[in-house]
Amino acid sequence: MDWYSAVFELIDMRSFSNLWYWIALAVVWSTTSHWVLGVPWDMVQRAGRHGGEAERDLEDMVRINVNRLFYIAGVSGIWLVALASGLITALALLGFWYGIEFAQAVFLLVTPMSFVGLLSLRTANLIRAGALTGAELRKRMHRHRVQTQFVGMISVFITAMWGMYQNMSIGVLGG
């Protein structure tokens, strides 16, 4: 086996049979559930355990990130929605209409993350509207994390089922 074959065997563009895709999927969802509205989850836990300065740090960090989310949504929200919708539509067409497996794989990564983005905006709105602090803020952050993990579980399940289907159908067809 020459070097060229070894590299292309390691970096296989058939996404669902590639270990790197599954590692990337795990990293994306692990990172997404750890960073709740841009705040590391251990910071939320530390604020609940210790209170005081840790609680103030959490509230400041959440306030900064909520304001940042609303600023981005206000300045470029419509453009981001249009761009994301176009990208997701293009990936869906390329992946499922034209059968390009790489586009299917990216679609199955990007689409659930758009739902997490919408959940984040909703949570940021609830935090701002309720002026949440202390235990109420931590409870809302916990709910958001659980919702994100639920989206992640469903996403990983659907991706795994589709990936197995793809691998089995290509294996049967000899693709």
Short mmCIF file of N, CA and C in Angstrom, two decimals:
data_model
loop_
_atom_site.label_atom_id
_atom_site.label_comp_id
_atom_site.label_asym_id
_atom_site.label_seq_id
_atom_site.Cartn_x
_atom_site.Cartn_y
_atom_site.Cartn_z
N MET A 1 0.86 -1.19 0.00
CA MET A 1 0.00 0.00 0.00
C MET A 1 0.90 1.24 0.00
N ASP A 2 0.66 2.14 -0.93
CA ASP A 2 1.45 3.36 -1.00
C ASP A 2 0.88 4.45 -0.09
N TRP A 3 1.64 5.52 0.04
CA TRP A 3 1.28 6.62 0.95
C TRP A 3 -0.06 7.25 0.55
N TYR A 4 -0.26 7.45 -0.74
CA TYR A 4 -1.48 8.07 -1.26
C TYR A 4 -2.71 7.25 -0.86
N SER A 5 -2.66 5.97 -1.02
CA SER A 5 -3.78 5.08 -0.65
C SER A 5 -4.02 5.10 0.85
N ALA A 6 -2.94 5.12 1.61
CA ALA A 6 -3.08 5.13 3.08
C ALA A 6 -3.76 6.40 3.55
N VAL A 7 -3.40 7.54 2.99
CA VAL A 7 -4.00 8.81 3.38
C VAL A 7 -5.48 8.83 3.02
N PHE A 8 -5.83 8.39 1.81
CA PHE A 8 -7.22 8.44 1.40
C PHE A 8 -8.07 7.35 2.05
N GLU A 9 -7.42 6.32 2.57
CA GLU A 9 -8.17 5.35 3.37
C GLU A 9 -8.46 5.94 4.75
N LEU A 10 -7.51 6.71 5.29
CA LEU A 10 -7.69 7.35 6.59
C LEU A 10 -8.72 8.47 6.51
N ILE A 11 -8.66 9.27 5.45
CA ILE A 11 -9.58 10.39 5.26
C ILE A 11 -10.57 9.99 4.17
N ASP A 12 -11.51 9.17 4.54
CA ASP A 12 -12.50 8.66 3.61
C ASP A 12 -13.64 9.66 3.48
N MET A 13 -14.02 10.00 2.25
CA MET A 13 -15.12 10.94 2.05
C MET A 13 -16.48 10.28 2.23
N ARG A 14 -16.50 8.97 2.38
CA ARG A 14 -17.75 8.30 2.74
C ARG A 14 -17.91 8.52 4.24
N SER A 15 -18.62 9.52 4.59
CA SER A 15 -18.66 10.03 5.95
C SER A 15 -19.11 9.02 6.99
N PHE A 16 -20.17 8.29 6.71
CA PHE A 16 -20.77 7.45 7.74
C PHE A 16 -19.94 6.22 8.06
N SER A 17 -18.98 5.87 7.21
CA SER A 17 -18.10 4.75 7.52
C SER A 17 -16.77 5.24 8.08
N ASN A 18 -16.65 6.52 8.29
CA ASN A 18 -15.40 7.12 8.73
C ASN A 18 -15.44 7.40 10.23
N LEU A 19 -14.47 6.89 10.93
CA LEU A 19 -14.38 7.09 12.37
C LEU A 19 -14.29 8.57 12.73
N TRP A 20 -13.63 9.38 11.90
CA TRP A 20 -13.46 10.81 12.19
C TRP A 20 -14.79 11.54 12.22
N TYR A 21 -15.72 11.13 11.39
CA TYR A 21 -17.05 11.76 11.41
C TYR A 21 -17.73 11.51 12.75
N TRP A 22 -17.66 10.30 13.25
CA TRP A 22 -18.32 9.96 14.50
C TRP A 22 -17.64 10.63 15.69
N ILE A 23 -16.32 10.78 15.60
CA ILE A 23 -15.60 11.53 16.65
C ILE A 23 -16.04 12.99 16.62
N ALA A 24 -16.13 13.57 15.42
CA ALA A 24 -16.57 14.96 15.29
C ALA A 24 -17.99 15.14 15.82
N LEU A 25 -18.88 14.20 15.52
CA LEU A 25 -20.25 14.25 16.00
C LEU A 25 -20.28 14.25 17.53
N ALA A 26 -19.49 13.36 18.14
CA ALA A 26 -19.43 13.29 19.61
C ALA A 26 -18.87 14.57 20.21
N VAL A 27 -17.84 15.12 19.60
CA VAL A 27 -17.23 16.36 20.10
C VAL A 27 -18.20 17.52 19.98
N VAL A 28 -18.91 17.62 18.87
CA VAL A 28 -19.87 18.71 18.67
C VAL A 28 -20.94 18.68 19.76
N TRP A 29 -21.53 17.52 20.00
CA TRP A 29 -22.61 17.45 20.98
C TRP A 29 -22.10 17.54 22.42
N SER A 30 -20.92 17.02 22.67
CA SER A 30 -20.35 17.15 24.01
C SER A 30 -20.06 18.62 24.33
N THR A 31 -19.47 19.30 23.38
CA THR A 31 -19.16 20.72 23.56
C THR A 31 -20.42 21.56 23.68
N THR A 32 -21.41 21.25 22.86
CA THR A 32 -22.66 22.01 22.87
C THR A 32 -23.38 21.87 24.20
N SER A 33 -23.36 20.67 24.78
CA SER A 33 -24.07 20.50 26.05
C SER A 33 -23.25 21.03 27.23
N HIS A 34 -21.94 21.20 27.04
CA HIS A 34 -21.12 21.75 28.13
C HIS A 34 -21.22 23.27 28.19
N TRP A 35 -21.30 23.91 27.05
CA TRP A 35 -21.37 25.38 26.99
C TRP A 35 -22.83 25.80 26.84
N VAL A 36 -23.44 26.19 27.93
CA VAL A 36 -24.85 26.58 27.96
C VAL A 36 -24.91 28.10 27.82
N LEU A 37 -25.44 28.56 26.70
CA LEU A 37 -25.47 30.00 26.36
C LEU A 37 -24.07 30.62 26.44
N GLY A 38 -23.07 29.87 26.07
CA GLY A 38 -21.70 30.37 26.11
C GLY A 38 -21.06 30.34 27.47
N VAL A 39 -21.72 29.74 28.45
CA VAL A 39 -21.21 29.66 29.82
C VAL A 39 -20.87 28.20 30.10
N PRO A 40 -19.65 27.92 30.57
CA PRO A 40 -19.32 26.53 30.87
C PRO A 40 -20.18 25.98 32.01
N TRP A 41 -20.61 24.74 31.87
CA TRP A 41 -21.54 24.14 32.82
C TRP A 41 -20.94 24.05 34.23
N ASP A 42 -19.63 23.85 34.32
CA ASP A 42 -19.01 23.78 35.66
C ASP A 42 -19.14 25.11 36.40
N MET A 43 -19.24 26.20 35.67
CA MET A 43 -19.44 27.51 36.31
C MET A 43 -20.83 27.60 36.94
N VAL A 44 -21.82 27.03 36.26
CA VAL A 44 -23.19 27.00 36.80
C VAL A 44 -23.21 26.14 38.06
N GLN A 45 -22.55 25.00 38.02
CA GLN A 45 -22.52 24.11 39.18
C GLN A 45 -21.78 24.75 40.36
N ARG A 46 -20.66 25.40 40.06
CA ARG A 46 -19.89 26.06 41.13
C ARG A 46 -20.70 27.17 41.78
N ALA A 47 -21.46 27.91 40.99
CA ALA A 47 -22.31 28.98 41.53
C ALA A 47 -23.37 28.38 42.45
N GLY A 48 -23.91 27.23 42.11
CA GLY A 48 -24.90 26.58 42.96
C GLY A 48 -24.31 26.05 44.25
N ARG A 49 -23.08 25.57 44.19
CA ARG A 49 -22.43 25.03 45.39
C ARG A 49 -21.91 26.11 46.33
N HIS A 50 -21.29 27.13 45.77
CA HIS A 50 -20.57 28.10 46.60
C HIS A 50 -21.28 29.44 46.76
N GLY A 51 -22.13 29.82 45.79
CA GLY A 51 -22.81 31.12 45.88
C GLY A 51 -21.80 32.26 45.86
N GLY A 52 -22.17 33.38 46.45
CA GLY A 52 -21.27 34.53 46.59
C GLY A 52 -20.67 35.01 45.29
N GLU A 53 -19.34 35.06 45.27
CA GLU A 53 -18.62 35.57 44.11
C GLU A 53 -18.84 34.68 42.87
N ALA A 54 -18.91 33.36 43.07
CA ALA A 54 -19.16 32.44 41.96
C ALA A 54 -20.53 32.73 41.34
N GLU A 55 -21.52 33.04 42.18
CA GLU A 55 -22.87 33.37 41.70
C GLU A 55 -22.85 34.67 40.90
N ARG A 56 -22.14 35.67 41.41
CA ARG A 56 -22.05 36.95 40.69
C ARG A 56 -21.32 36.78 39.36
N ASP A 57 -20.26 35.95 39.36
CA ASP A 57 -19.54 35.68 38.11
C ASP A 57 -20.46 35.03 37.08
N LEU A 58 -21.26 34.08 37.53
CA LEU A 58 -22.20 33.41 36.63
C LEU A 58 -23.20 34.42 36.07
N GLU A 59 -23.79 35.22 36.94
CA GLU A 59 -24.78 36.20 36.49
C GLU A 59 -24.17 37.18 35.50
N ASP A 60 -22.93 37.62 35.77
CA ASP A 60 -22.26 38.54 34.84
C ASP A 60 -22.00 37.88 33.49
N MET A 61 -21.52 36.63 33.54
CA MET A 61 -21.22 35.91 32.31
C MET A 61 -22.49 35.66 31.49
N VAL A 62 -23.57 35.30 32.15
CA VAL A 62 -24.84 35.08 31.44
C VAL A 62 -25.34 36.40 30.87
N ARG A 63 -25.27 37.47 31.65
CA ARG A 63 -25.72 38.77 31.16
C ARG A 63 -24.94 39.19 29.92
N ILE A 64 -23.63 39.01 29.94
CA ILE A 64 -22.78 39.36 28.80
C ILE A 64 -23.19 38.54 27.57
N ASN A 65 -23.36 37.24 27.76
CA ASN A 65 -23.68 36.37 26.61
C ASN A 65 -25.10 36.58 26.10
N VAL A 66 -26.04 36.86 26.99
CA VAL A 66 -27.41 37.15 26.56
C VAL A 66 -27.42 38.44 25.75
N ASN A 67 -26.73 39.45 26.23
CA ASN A 67 -26.66 40.72 25.49
C ASN A 67 -25.97 40.52 24.14
N ARG A 68 -24.95 39.69 24.12
CA ARG A 68 -24.24 39.40 22.88
C ARG A 68 -25.16 38.70 21.88
N LEU A 69 -25.93 37.71 22.34
CA LEU A 69 -26.87 37.01 21.46
C LEU A 69 -27.90 37.98 20.87
N PHE A 70 -28.44 38.86 21.72
CA PHE A 70 -29.43 39.81 21.23
C PHE A 70 -28.82 40.83 20.29
N TYR A 71 -27.58 41.21 20.52
CA TYR A 71 -26.91 42.14 19.61
C TYR A 71 -26.73 41.50 18.24
N ILE A 72 -26.23 40.27 18.22
CA ILE A 72 -26.03 39.57 16.95
C ILE A 72 -27.36 39.37 16.23
N ALA A 73 -28.39 38.97 16.97
CA ALA A 73 -29.72 38.77 16.37
C ALA A 73 -30.27 40.08 15.83
N GLY A 74 -30.05 41.16 16.55
CA GLY A 74 -30.57 42.45 16.10
C GLY A 74 -29.83 43.00 14.90
N VAL A 75 -28.54 42.83 14.86
CA VAL A 75 -27.74 43.41 13.78
C VAL A 75 -27.80 42.56 12.51
N SER A 76 -27.67 41.24 12.66
CA SER A 76 -27.58 40.41 11.46
C SER A 76 -28.48 39.18 11.50
N GLY A 77 -29.51 39.22 12.32
CA GLY A 77 -30.38 38.07 12.48
C GLY A 77 -31.06 37.62 11.21
N ILE A 78 -31.60 38.56 10.45
CA ILE A 78 -32.31 38.21 9.22
C ILE A 78 -31.34 37.59 8.21
N TRP A 79 -30.14 38.17 8.11
CA TRP A 79 -29.14 37.63 7.18
C TRP A 79 -28.68 36.24 7.62
N LEU A 80 -28.51 36.05 8.90
CA LEU A 80 -28.10 34.73 9.39
C LEU A 80 -29.16 33.68 9.14
N VAL A 81 -30.42 34.05 9.35
CA VAL A 81 -31.52 33.11 9.08
C VAL A 81 -31.57 32.76 7.60
N ALA A 82 -31.43 33.76 6.74
CA ALA A 82 -31.46 33.52 5.30
C ALA A 82 -30.28 32.65 4.87
N LEU A 83 -29.10 32.96 5.36
CA LEU A 83 -27.91 32.19 5.01
C LEU A 83 -28.01 30.75 5.52
N ALA A 84 -28.42 30.58 6.77
CA ALA A 84 -28.56 29.24 7.34
C ALA A 84 -29.62 28.44 6.61
N SER A 85 -30.74 29.08 6.29
CA SER A 85 -31.81 28.38 5.55
C SER A 85 -31.33 27.94 4.18
N GLY A 86 -30.61 28.81 3.50
CA GLY A 86 -30.07 28.46 2.19
C GLY A 86 -29.07 27.32 2.28
N LEU A 87 -28.20 27.37 3.27
CA LEU A 87 -27.19 26.32 3.46
C LEU A 87 -27.85 24.98 3.77
N ILE A 88 -28.81 24.99 4.69
CA ILE A 88 -29.49 23.75 5.07
C ILE A 88 -30.27 23.19 3.88
N THR A 89 -30.92 24.05 3.14
CA THR A 89 -31.66 23.61 1.94
C THR A 89 -30.71 23.02 0.91
N ALA A 90 -29.60 23.69 0.66
CA ALA A 90 -28.62 23.18 -0.31
C ALA A 90 -28.07 21.83 0.13
N LEU A 91 -27.75 21.71 1.41
CA LEU A 91 -27.25 20.43 1.92
C LEU A 91 -28.30 19.33 1.79
N ALA A 92 -29.55 19.66 2.09
CA ALA A 92 -30.63 18.67 1.98
C ALA A 92 -30.79 18.22 0.53
N LEU A 93 -30.78 19.16 -0.40
CA LEU A 93 -30.92 18.80 -1.81
C LEU A 93 -29.73 17.98 -2.31
N LEU A 94 -28.52 18.46 -2.01
CA LEU A 94 -27.34 17.72 -2.44
C LEU A 94 -27.28 16.33 -1.80
N GLY A 95 -27.64 16.27 -0.52
CA GLY A 95 -27.52 15.01 0.18
C GLY A 95 -28.60 14.00 -0.13
N PHE A 96 -29.84 14.44 -0.10
CA PHE A 96 -30.93 13.48 -0.18
C PHE A 96 -31.58 13.41 -1.56
N TRP A 97 -31.44 14.44 -2.38
CA TRP A 97 -31.98 14.37 -3.73
C TRP A 97 -30.92 13.83 -4.69
N TYR A 98 -29.68 14.35 -4.55
CA TYR A 98 -28.60 13.92 -5.44
C TYR A 98 -27.75 12.80 -4.85
N GLY A 99 -27.98 12.44 -3.59
CA GLY A 99 -27.32 11.29 -2.99
C GLY A 99 -25.86 11.48 -2.62
N ILE A 100 -25.44 12.69 -2.34
CA ILE A 100 -24.05 12.95 -1.93
C ILE A 100 -23.95 12.73 -0.42
N GLU A 101 -23.22 11.69 -0.05
CA GLU A 101 -23.17 11.29 1.35
C GLU A 101 -22.53 12.35 2.24
N PHE A 102 -21.52 13.04 1.75
CA PHE A 102 -20.88 14.08 2.54
C PHE A 102 -21.87 15.18 2.90
N ALA A 103 -22.73 15.56 1.96
CA ALA A 103 -23.75 16.58 2.22
C ALA A 103 -24.77 16.08 3.24
N GLN A 104 -25.11 14.80 3.18
CA GLN A 104 -26.01 14.21 4.16
C GLN A 104 -25.40 14.31 5.56
N ALA A 105 -24.12 13.98 5.65
CA ALA A 105 -23.45 14.01 6.94
C ALA A 105 -23.40 15.43 7.52
N VAL A 106 -23.07 16.40 6.70
CA VAL A 106 -23.01 17.79 7.17
C VAL A 106 -24.41 18.27 7.54
N PHE A 107 -25.40 17.91 6.74
CA PHE A 107 -26.80 18.26 7.04
C PHE A 107 -27.20 17.72 8.42
N LEU A 108 -26.83 16.48 8.71
CA LEU A 108 -27.19 15.87 9.99
C LEU A 108 -26.41 16.46 11.17
N LEU A 109 -25.35 17.18 10.89
CA LEU A 109 -24.63 17.93 11.94
C LEU A 109 -25.20 19.34 12.11
N VAL A 110 -25.46 20.02 11.00
CA VAL A 110 -25.82 21.44 11.03
C VAL A 110 -27.27 21.68 11.43
N THR A 111 -28.18 20.89 10.91
CA THR A 111 -29.60 21.14 11.13
C THR A 111 -29.99 21.11 12.61
N PRO A 112 -29.59 20.09 13.38
CA PRO A 112 -29.94 20.11 14.80
C PRO A 112 -29.29 21.28 15.55
N MET A 113 -28.12 21.71 15.09
CA MET A 113 -27.47 22.85 15.74
C MET A 113 -28.26 24.13 15.52
N SER A 114 -28.99 24.21 14.41
CA SER A 114 -29.85 25.39 14.19
C SER A 114 -30.99 25.40 15.21
N PHE A 115 -31.50 24.22 15.56
CA PHE A 115 -32.52 24.15 16.60
C PHE A 115 -31.96 24.57 17.95
N VAL A 116 -30.72 24.17 18.22
CA VAL A 116 -30.07 24.59 19.47
C VAL A 116 -29.90 26.11 19.49
N GLY A 117 -29.58 26.69 18.35
CA GLY A 117 -29.48 28.15 18.26
C GLY A 117 -30.80 28.83 18.57
N LEU A 118 -31.88 28.29 18.05
CA LEU A 118 -33.20 28.85 18.35
C LEU A 118 -33.55 28.68 19.83
N LEU A 119 -33.22 27.51 20.39
CA LEU A 119 -33.44 27.30 21.83
C LEU A 119 -32.64 28.30 22.66
N SER A 120 -31.43 28.58 22.22
CA SER A 120 -30.58 29.54 22.95
C SER A 120 -31.20 30.93 22.93
N LEU A 121 -31.71 31.35 21.78
CA LEU A 121 -32.37 32.66 21.71
C LEU A 121 -33.61 32.70 22.59
N ARG A 122 -34.36 31.63 22.60
CA ARG A 122 -35.56 31.56 23.45
C ARG A 122 -35.18 31.65 24.93
N THR A 123 -34.16 30.89 25.32
CA THR A 123 -33.71 30.91 26.71
C THR A 123 -33.17 32.28 27.09
N ALA A 124 -32.40 32.88 26.19
CA ALA A 124 -31.87 34.23 26.45
C ALA A 124 -33.02 35.22 26.63
N ASN A 125 -34.06 35.09 25.84
CA ASN A 125 -35.22 35.97 25.97
C ASN A 125 -35.91 35.76 27.31
N LEU A 126 -36.07 34.51 27.73
CA LEU A 126 -36.70 34.23 29.02
C LEU A 126 -35.86 34.76 30.19
N ILE A 127 -34.56 34.64 30.07
CA ILE A 127 -33.68 35.16 31.14
C ILE A 127 -33.76 36.67 31.21
N ARG A 128 -33.72 37.31 30.06
CA ARG A 128 -33.78 38.78 30.05
C ARG A 128 -35.15 39.28 30.51
N ALA A 129 -36.22 38.68 30.00
CA ALA A 129 -37.57 39.15 30.34
C ALA A 129 -37.87 38.95 31.82
N GLY A 130 -37.40 37.86 32.39
CA GLY A 130 -37.65 37.59 33.80
C GLY A 130 -36.60 38.16 34.72
N ALA A 131 -35.56 38.79 34.16
CA ALA A 131 -34.44 39.31 34.94
C ALA A 131 -33.99 38.26 35.96
N LEU A 132 -33.75 37.04 35.46
CA LEU A 132 -33.44 35.92 36.34
C LEU A 132 -32.06 36.04 36.97
N THR A 133 -32.01 35.69 38.24
CA THR A 133 -30.74 35.66 38.98
C THR A 133 -30.80 34.47 39.93
N GLY A 134 -29.65 34.14 40.49
CA GLY A 134 -29.58 33.12 41.53
C GLY A 134 -30.10 31.76 41.10
N ALA A 135 -30.91 31.17 41.98
CA ALA A 135 -31.43 29.82 41.75
C ALA A 135 -32.32 29.75 40.52
N GLU A 136 -33.09 30.82 40.26
CA GLU A 136 -33.96 30.83 39.07
C GLU A 136 -33.12 30.79 37.79
N LEU A 137 -32.03 31.52 37.77
CA LEU A 137 -31.14 31.53 36.61
C LEU A 137 -30.52 30.15 36.41
N ARG A 138 -30.03 29.56 37.48
CA ARG A 138 -29.43 28.23 37.38
C ARG A 138 -30.45 27.20 36.90
N LYS A 139 -31.69 27.32 37.37
CA LYS A 139 -32.75 26.39 36.95
C LYS A 139 -33.03 26.54 35.45
N ARG A 140 -33.09 27.77 34.97
CA ARG A 140 -33.33 28.02 33.55
C ARG A 140 -32.17 27.49 32.72
N MET A 141 -30.94 27.70 33.21
CA MET A 141 -29.76 27.20 32.51
C MET A 141 -29.79 25.67 32.46
N HIS A 142 -30.21 25.04 33.55
CA HIS A 142 -30.32 23.58 33.60
C HIS A 142 -31.36 23.09 32.59
N ARG A 143 -32.50 23.77 32.54
CA ARG A 143 -33.53 23.38 31.56
C ARG A 143 -33.00 23.49 30.13
N HIS A 144 -32.30 24.57 29.87
CA HIS A 144 -31.74 24.75 28.53
C HIS A 144 -30.75 23.63 28.21
N ARG A 145 -29.93 23.25 29.17
CA ARG A 145 -28.95 22.18 28.96
C ARG A 145 -29.66 20.85 28.69
N VAL A 146 -30.71 20.56 29.44
CA VAL A 146 -31.46 19.32 29.23
C VAL A 146 -32.11 19.33 27.85
N GLN A 147 -32.68 20.46 27.44
CA GLN A 147 -33.28 20.55 26.11
C GLN A 147 -32.23 20.34 25.02
N THR A 148 -31.06 20.94 25.21
CA THR A 148 -29.97 20.77 24.25
C THR A 148 -29.54 19.30 24.19
N GLN A 149 -29.43 18.66 25.33
CA GLN A 149 -29.05 17.25 25.36
C GLN A 149 -30.11 16.38 24.70
N PHE A 150 -31.38 16.74 24.85
CA PHE A 150 -32.46 15.99 24.21
C PHE A 150 -32.35 16.11 22.69
N VAL A 151 -32.13 17.33 22.20
CA VAL A 151 -31.94 17.53 20.76
C VAL A 151 -30.73 16.72 20.30
N GLY A 152 -29.67 16.72 21.09
CA GLY A 152 -28.47 15.96 20.75
C GLY A 152 -28.72 14.46 20.70
N MET A 153 -29.47 13.93 21.67
CA MET A 153 -29.78 12.50 21.67
C MET A 153 -30.57 12.10 20.44
N ILE A 154 -31.59 12.89 20.12
CA ILE A 154 -32.40 12.60 18.95
C ILE A 154 -31.54 12.69 17.68
N SER A 155 -30.71 13.72 17.62
CA SER A 155 -29.85 13.92 16.46
C SER A 155 -28.87 12.76 16.28
N VAL A 156 -28.21 12.36 17.36
CA VAL A 156 -27.24 11.26 17.27
C VAL A 156 -27.96 9.96 16.88
N PHE A 157 -29.14 9.74 17.43
CA PHE A 157 -29.90 8.54 17.09
C PHE A 157 -30.25 8.51 15.60
N ILE A 158 -30.81 9.61 15.10
CA ILE A 158 -31.18 9.68 13.68
C ILE A 158 -29.94 9.54 12.79
N THR A 159 -28.86 10.21 13.18
CA THR A 159 -27.62 10.12 12.40
C THR A 159 -27.09 8.69 12.40
N ALA A 160 -27.12 8.03 13.54
CA ALA A 160 -26.63 6.65 13.62
C ALA A 160 -27.50 5.71 12.77
N MET A 161 -28.81 5.89 12.84
CA MET A 161 -29.70 5.04 12.04
C MET A 161 -29.46 5.27 10.54
N TRP A 162 -29.37 6.54 10.14
CA TRP A 162 -29.14 6.85 8.74
C TRP A 162 -27.76 6.35 8.29
N GLY A 163 -26.76 6.54 9.16
CA GLY A 163 -25.41 6.07 8.83
C GLY A 163 -25.36 4.56 8.67
N MET A 164 -26.03 3.83 9.57
CA MET A 164 -26.06 2.37 9.43
C MET A 164 -26.78 1.96 8.16
N TYR A 165 -27.87 2.63 7.86
CA TYR A 165 -28.60 2.35 6.62
C TYR A 165 -27.71 2.58 5.40
N GLN A 166 -27.01 3.71 5.40
CA GLN A 166 -26.11 4.02 4.29
C GLN A 166 -25.01 2.97 4.16
N ASN A 167 -24.38 2.62 5.27
CA ASN A 167 -23.29 1.65 5.24
C ASN A 167 -23.78 0.28 4.79
N MET A 168 -24.96 -0.12 5.26
CA MET A 168 -25.50 -1.41 4.87
C MET A 168 -25.93 -1.42 3.41
N SER A 169 -26.55 -0.36 2.94
CA SER A 169 -27.00 -0.34 1.54
C SER A 169 -25.82 -0.24 0.59
N ILE A 170 -24.79 0.48 0.95
CA ILE A 170 -23.60 0.55 0.10
C ILE A 170 -22.85 -0.77 0.14
N GLY A 171 -22.82 -1.40 1.32
CA GLY A 171 -22.17 -2.70 1.44
C GLY A 171 -22.90 -3.76 0.62
N VAL A 172 -24.23 -3.72 0.58
CA VAL A 172 -25.02 -4.68 -0.18
C VAL A 172 -24.85 -4.43 -1.69
N LEU A 173 -24.83 -3.17 -2.05
CA LEU A 173 -24.72 -2.81 -3.48
C LEU A 173 -23.29 -2.93 -3.99
N GLY A 174 -22.34 -3.03 -3.03
CA GLY A 174 -20.94 -3.16 -3.44
C GLY A 174 -20.31 -1.86 -3.87
N GLY A 175 -20.89 -0.73 -3.39
CA GLY A 175 -20.53 0.62 -3.78
C GLY A 175 -19.18 1.03 -3.49
#
